[in-house]
């Protein structure tokens, strides 16, 4: 679906989708690019001196907040652990005892402890004059679930899509692990739409040094190449279920916006189910006809792409056989 195809359903929402990026590292998630012109983007950068709003850019409205998001409304600032790898820095202290079993432990070693201004997600959302979060992406190095749960019911129940990156191992002291996050989210109206597993090599650094003395060719790079890494963290995406929409008596906006999110995530099967659920709740209207048409178009494009891929896969062998025949004919005629 092209970006222009989303303009029609998004125009029906009444209010723009609110996309919140907690733990932003660089550009906003690429999956939001196609709805950026119609959406409000909120990112967080504790290094800024003041909150700023960007008038021009990819999004309908962009707000960059100069605070770290916390789950504790009673504090105005908190310790922040700057690690050797900036991608591992967190409000939670790294659990070096647990991490010592893994080769990448050095990435989590604290090089500096500082303090940063903090605010709850609810405080930021209200201060910007907003009353909803439609898609929340949380990459806070250990605190994703508690930040989501810190939202009051009205805001939390409005979240239709949730991206989190919980650990599979204890990388931080007291962190939210995937097993706990998945159980709780599955029990509160979410289903898992996407899951990518990040891995790390389970090997203590001292062991490499000891074995290197016994076998000089053994190097850290060789070990990394030869050994299978172990699951260490998950990148998970959750979408609200149709059953939850029905039980919570959500309005047209939520059905339609969740349908947009589903197609962004190439969950066209779920989008078709949402179309039928929309019609069951609200009847046949222009929106449902558009939803049905776009689902059909999605699979038309998929079919065309499938046949194109098959043709491309078959072309080299066919061309190769033809080339060999021509060569053989040339040798015979010579």
Coordinates of C-alpha atoms in Angstrom, one line a residue:
X1 CA 0.0 0.0 0.0
X2 CA 1.4 3.4 -1.0
X3 CA 1.5 6.2 1.5
X4 CA -1.2 8.1 -0.3
X5 CA -3.6 5.1 0.2
X6 CA -3.6 5.8 4.0
X7 CA -4.7 9.4 3.6
X8 CA -8.3 8.4 3.2
X9 CA -8.7 6.3 6.3
X10 CA -6.5 8.6 8.4
X11 CA -8.6 11.6 7.4
X12 CA -11.6 9.8 8.9
X13 CA -10.0 9.5 12.4
X14 CA -10.8 13.1 13.5
X15 CA -7.5 13.3 15.4
X16 CA -4.1 12.4 14.1
X17 CA -2.4 9.1 15.2
X18 CA -0.1 9.7 18.2
X19 CA 3.2 7.8 17.8
X20 CA 5.4 7.8 20.9
X21 CA 9.1 6.7 20.7
X22 CA 10.6 6.1 24.2
X23 CA 14.2 5.3 23.9
X24 CA 14.6 6.9 20.5
X25 CA 18.0 6.3 19.0
X26 CA 18.3 8.3 15.8
X27 CA 15.5 8.3 13.3
X28 CA 11.9 7.3 14.1
X29 CA 11.0 3.7 13.4
X30 CA 10.9 3.1 9.6
X31 CA 7.5 1.5 9.8
X32 CA 5.9 4.9 10.7
X33 CA 7.3 6.6 7.6
X34 CA 4.2 5.9 5.5
X35 CA 1.8 7.6 7.9
X36 CA 4.2 10.3 9.0
X37 CA 2.5 13.2 7.2
X38 CA -0.8 12.5 9.1
X39 CA 0.7 11.7 12.5
X40 CA 2.1 13.3 15.6
X41 CA 5.5 12.0 16.7
X42 CA 6.9 12.3 20.2
X43 CA 10.5 11.4 20.9
X44 CA 12.7 11.7 23.9
X45 CA 16.3 13.1 24.2
X46 CA 17.5 13.8 27.8
X47 CA 20.6 15.6 26.4
X48 CA 18.5 18.6 25.1
X49 CA 18.3 21.7 27.3
X50 CA 14.6 22.2 26.6
X51 CA 11.7 20.6 25.0
X52 CA 11.3 21.6 21.3
X53 CA 8.7 21.3 18.7
X54 CA 9.7 20.9 15.1
X55 CA 7.3 22.8 12.7
X56 CA 8.6 21.3 9.5
X57 CA 9.6 17.7 8.8
X58 CA 8.2 14.4 7.9
X59 CA 5.5 14.3 10.5
X60 CA 2.4 16.4 10.9
X61 CA 3.8 17.5 14.3
X62 CA 7.1 16.5 15.9
X63 CA 7.9 17.0 19.6
X64 CA 11.3 16.1 21.1
X65 CA 11.2 16.0 24.9
X66 CA 14.4 16.7 26.9
X67 CA 13.7 14.2 29.7
X68 CA 14.0 10.5 30.3
X69 CA 10.8 8.6 30.8
X70 CA 10.3 7.1 34.2
X71 CA 7.6 4.9 35.8
X72 CA 7.9 6.7 39.1
X73 CA 5.9 10.0 39.3
X74 CA 7.5 10.9 42.7
X75 CA 10.9 11.7 41.3
X76 CA 12.0 14.6 39.1
X77 CA 15.5 13.2 38.2
X78 CA 17.1 9.8 38.4
X79 CA 20.5 8.1 38.1
X80 CA 21.4 7.2 34.6
X81 CA 24.1 4.6 33.9
X82 CA 26.2 5.5 30.9
X83 CA 27.8 2.3 29.6
X84 CA 30.7 1.6 27.3
X85 CA 28.2 1.0 24.5
X86 CA 25.8 3.9 24.3
X87 CA 23.0 1.5 23.3
X88 CA 23.2 -0.2 26.7
X89 CA 22.9 2.9 28.9
X90 CA 19.9 2.8 31.2
X91 CA 18.1 4.1 34.2
X92 CA 18.7 0.6 35.6
X93 CA 22.1 -0.6 36.7
X94 CA 23.6 -3.3 34.5
X95 CA 23.7 -6.7 36.1
X96 CA 27.4 -7.5 35.5
X97 CA 27.3 -10.7 37.6
X98 CA 24.7 -12.2 35.2
X99 CA 26.3 -10.7 32.1
X100 CA 29.7 -12.1 33.0
X101 CA 28.7 -15.4 31.4
X102 CA 28.4 -13.6 28.0
X103 CA 31.1 -12.3 25.7
X104 CA 29.5 -8.9 25.3
X105 CA 29.7 -8.0 29.0
X106 CA 32.1 -5.1 28.3
X107 CA 29.4 -3.3 26.4
X108 CA 27.5 -3.0 29.7
X109 CA 30.3 -1.7 31.9
X110 CA 29.4 1.6 33.4
X111 CA 31.8 4.4 32.4
X112 CA 29.9 7.2 34.1
X113 CA 27.0 7.6 36.4
X114 CA 25.0 10.8 36.0
X115 CA 21.6 12.2 36.8
X116 CA 19.0 13.1 34.2
X117 CA 15.6 14.9 34.4
X118 CA 12.7 12.5 34.3
X119 CA 9.0 12.6 33.7
X120 CA 6.2 10.1 33.4
X121 CA 4.8 9.4 30.0
X122 CA 1.4 10.6 31.2
X123 CA 2.9 14.0 32.3
X124 CA 4.5 14.5 28.9
X125 CA 1.4 13.5 26.9
X126 CA -0.9 15.9 29.0
X127 CA 1.6 18.7 28.8
X128 CA 1.5 18.5 25.0
X129 CA -2.3 18.9 25.0
X130 CA -2.9 15.2 23.9
X131 CA -5.2 12.7 25.4
X132 CA -4.0 9.5 23.7
X133 CA -1.1 7.3 22.7
X134 CA -2.0 5.1 19.7
X135 CA 1.3 3.4 19.0
X136 CA 4.0 3.2 21.8
X137 CA 7.5 2.1 21.0
X138 CA 9.6 1.4 24.2
X139 CA 13.3 0.6 24.1
X140 CA 14.4 1.6 27.6
X141 CA 16.9 -1.1 28.4
X142 CA 14.9 -3.1 31.0
X143 CA 11.9 -1.0 31.9
X144 CA 9.5 -1.2 29.0
X145 CA 6.7 -3.1 30.7
X146 CA 6.7 -0.9 33.8
X147 CA 6.6 2.3 31.7
X148 CA 3.6 1.0 29.8
X149 CA 1.9 0.0 33.0
X150 CA 2.6 3.4 34.5
X151 CA 0.1 4.9 32.1
X152 CA -3.4 5.5 33.7
X153 CA -6.1 3.2 32.5
X154 CA -7.5 5.7 30.0
X155 CA -4.2 6.2 28.2
X156 CA -3.1 2.6 28.5
X157 CA -6.4 1.3 27.1
X158 CA -5.9 3.6 24.1
X159 CA -2.7 2.0 23.0
X160 CA -3.4 -0.1 19.9
X161 CA 0.2 -1.1 19.0
X162 CA 3.1 -1.7 21.3
X163 CA 6.8 -2.3 20.5
X164 CA 9.0 -3.4 23.3
X165 CA 12.5 -4.9 23.6
X166 CA 12.6 -7.0 26.8
X167 CA 15.5 -9.2 27.9
X168 CA 15.6 -12.9 27.8
X169 CA 18.5 -12.8 30.2
X170 CA 19.1 -10.6 33.2
X171 CA 21.1 -7.8 31.7
X172 CA 19.9 -5.2 34.2
X173 CA 19.1 -5.4 37.9
X174 CA 15.4 -5.9 38.3
X175 CA 14.6 -5.6 34.6
X176 CA 11.3 -6.6 32.9
X177 CA 11.9 -9.9 31.1
X178 CA 10.1 -11.0 28.0
X179 CA 8.5 -14.0 29.7
X180 CA 6.7 -11.6 32.2
X181 CA 5.9 -8.9 29.6
X182 CA 4.4 -11.4 27.1
X183 CA 2.3 -13.1 29.7
X184 CA 0.8 -9.8 31.0
X185 CA 0.2 -8.3 27.5
X186 CA -1.4 -11.5 26.3
X187 CA -3.8 -11.4 29.2
X188 CA -4.7 -7.7 28.6
X189 CA -5.9 -7.8 25.0
X190 CA -2.7 -8.0 22.9
X191 CA -1.5 -10.6 20.5
X192 CA 2.1 -10.8 19.3
X193 CA 2.5 -9.7 15.7
X194 CA 6.2 -9.8 15.3
X195 CA 9.2 -11.2 17.2
X196 CA 12.9 -10.9 16.4
X197 CA 15.5 -12.5 18.7
X198 CA 18.8 -10.9 19.5
X199 CA 21.6 -13.2 20.5
X200 CA 24.9 -13.1 22.3
X201 CA 27.7 -15.6 22.7
X202 CA 27.7 -17.4 26.1
X203 CA 31.4 -17.5 26.9
X204 CA 33.3 -15.9 29.8
X205 CA 36.1 -13.6 28.6
X206 CA 38.6 -15.2 31.0
X207 CA 38.0 -18.6 29.4
X208 CA 39.1 -17.3 26.0
X209 CA 42.3 -16.0 27.5
X210 CA 43.1 -19.3 29.2
X211 CA 42.4 -21.4 26.1
X212 CA 44.4 -19.0 23.9
X213 CA 47.4 -19.9 26.0
X214 CA 46.7 -23.6 25.4
X215 CA 45.9 -23.2 21.7
X216 CA 47.4 -20.0 20.2
X217 CA 45.2 -19.9 17.1
X218 CA 42.1 -19.6 19.3
X219 CA 41.1 -15.9 19.1
X220 CA 37.9 -14.1 20.2
X221 CA 36.9 -13.5 16.6
X222 CA 37.4 -17.2 15.8
X223 CA 35.3 -18.2 18.7
X224 CA 32.5 -15.7 17.7
X225 CA 32.5 -17.2 14.2
X226 CA 32.6 -20.8 15.2
X227 CA 30.1 -20.9 18.2
X228 CA 26.4 -20.6 18.1
X229 CA 25.1 -17.5 19.9
X230 CA 22.3 -17.8 22.5
X231 CA 19.1 -15.8 22.7
X232 CA 19.6 -12.7 24.8
X233 CA 16.8 -10.2 24.1
X234 CA 13.6 -9.9 22.0
X235 CA 12.2 -7.2 19.8
X236 CA 8.5 -7.8 20.0
X237 CA 5.5 -6.0 18.4
X238 CA 2.0 -6.4 19.9
X239 CA -1.4 -5.4 18.4
X240 CA -4.7 -5.3 20.1
X241 CA -7.0 -8.2 19.4
X242 CA -10.5 -8.0 17.9
X243 CA -12.0 -9.7 21.0
X244 CA -10.5 -6.9 23.1
X245 CA -11.9 -4.2 20.8
X246 CA -15.4 -5.8 21.1
X247 CA -15.3 -6.3 24.8
X248 CA -14.0 -2.8 25.4
X249 CA -16.6 -1.3 23.1
X250 CA -14.0 0.7 21.2
X251 CA -15.2 3.2 18.6
X252 CA -14.8 3.4 14.8
X253 CA -11.5 5.3 15.1
X254 CA -9.8 2.4 17.0
X255 CA -11.0 -0.2 14.5
X256 CA -9.9 1.9 11.6
X257 CA -6.6 2.9 13.0
X258 CA -5.8 -0.6 14.1
X259 CA -6.6 -1.7 10.6
X260 CA -4.0 0.8 9.3
X261 CA -1.4 -0.4 11.8
X262 CA -2.1 -4.0 10.7
X263 CA -1.4 -3.3 7.1
X264 CA 1.7 -1.3 8.0
X265 CA 2.9 -4.5 9.7
X266 CA 1.9 -6.5 6.6
X267 CA -0.7 -8.4 8.7
X268 CA -3.2 -8.4 5.9
X269 CA -5.0 -11.4 7.2
X270 CA -5.7 -9.7 10.5
X271 CA -6.7 -6.6 8.5
X272 CA -9.4 -8.6 6.7
X273 CA -10.7 -9.9 10.1
X274 CA -10.8 -6.3 11.3
X275 CA -12.8 -5.3 8.2
X276 CA -15.4 -7.9 9.0
X277 CA -15.4 -7.0 12.7
X278 CA -15.9 -3.3 11.7
X279 CA -18.8 -4.2 9.5
X280 CA -20.3 -6.3 12.3
X281 CA -20.1 -3.4 14.8
X282 CA -20.9 -0.4 12.6
X283 CA -22.4 -1.7 9.4
X284 CA -21.4 -1.2 5.8
X285 CA -20.2 2.3 5.1
X286 CA -17.6 4.1 3.0
X287 CA -14.9 3.2 5.5
X288 CA -15.6 -0.5 5.4
X289 CA -15.8 -0.5 1.6
X290 CA -12.4 1.2 1.5
X291 CA -11.0 -1.3 4.0
X292 CA -12.2 -4.3 2.0
X293 CA -11.0 -2.8 -1.3
X294 CA -7.5 -2.2 0.1
X295 CA -7.2 -5.7 1.5
X296 CA -8.1 -7.1 -1.9
X297 CA -5.5 -4.8 -3.5
X298 CA -2.9 -6.0 -1.1
X299 CA -3.3 -9.6 -2.2
X300 CA -3.4 -8.5 -5.9
X301 CA -0.1 -6.9 -5.4
X302 CA 1.2 -10.0 -3.5
X303 CA 0.0 -12.3 -6.3
X304 CA 1.8 -10.1 -8.9
X305 CA 4.9 -10.1 -6.9
X306 CA 4.8 -13.8 -6.4
X307 CA 4.6 -14.6 -10.1
X308 CA 7.3 -12.0 -10.8
X309 CA 9.6 -13.7 -8.3
X310 CA 8.9 -17.1 -9.8
X311 CA 9.6 -15.9 -13.3
X312 CA 12.9 -14.3 -12.1
X313 CA 13.9 -17.5 -10.3
X314 CA 13.2 -19.6 -13.5
X315 CA 14.8 -17.2 -15.9
X316 CA 18.5 -17.9 -15.2
X317 CA 18.1 -21.7 -15.7
X318 CA 16.1 -21.2 -18.9
X319 CA 18.6 -18.7 -20.3
X320 CA 21.5 -21.0 -19.2
X321 CA 20.0 -24.0 -21.0
X322 CA 19.4 -21.9 -24.2
X323 CA 23.0 -20.6 -24.1
X324 CA 24.4 -24.1 -23.8
X325 CA 22.3 -25.3 -26.7
X326 CA 23.5 -22.4 -28.9
X327 CA 27.1 -23.2 -27.9
X328 CA 26.6 -26.8 -28.7
X329 CA 25.1 -26.0 -32.1
X330 CA 28.0 -23.7 -32.9
X331 CA 30.5 -26.5 -32.1
X332 CA 28.6 -29.0 -34.3
X333 CA 28.4 -26.5 -37.2
X334 CA 32.1 -25.8 -36.8

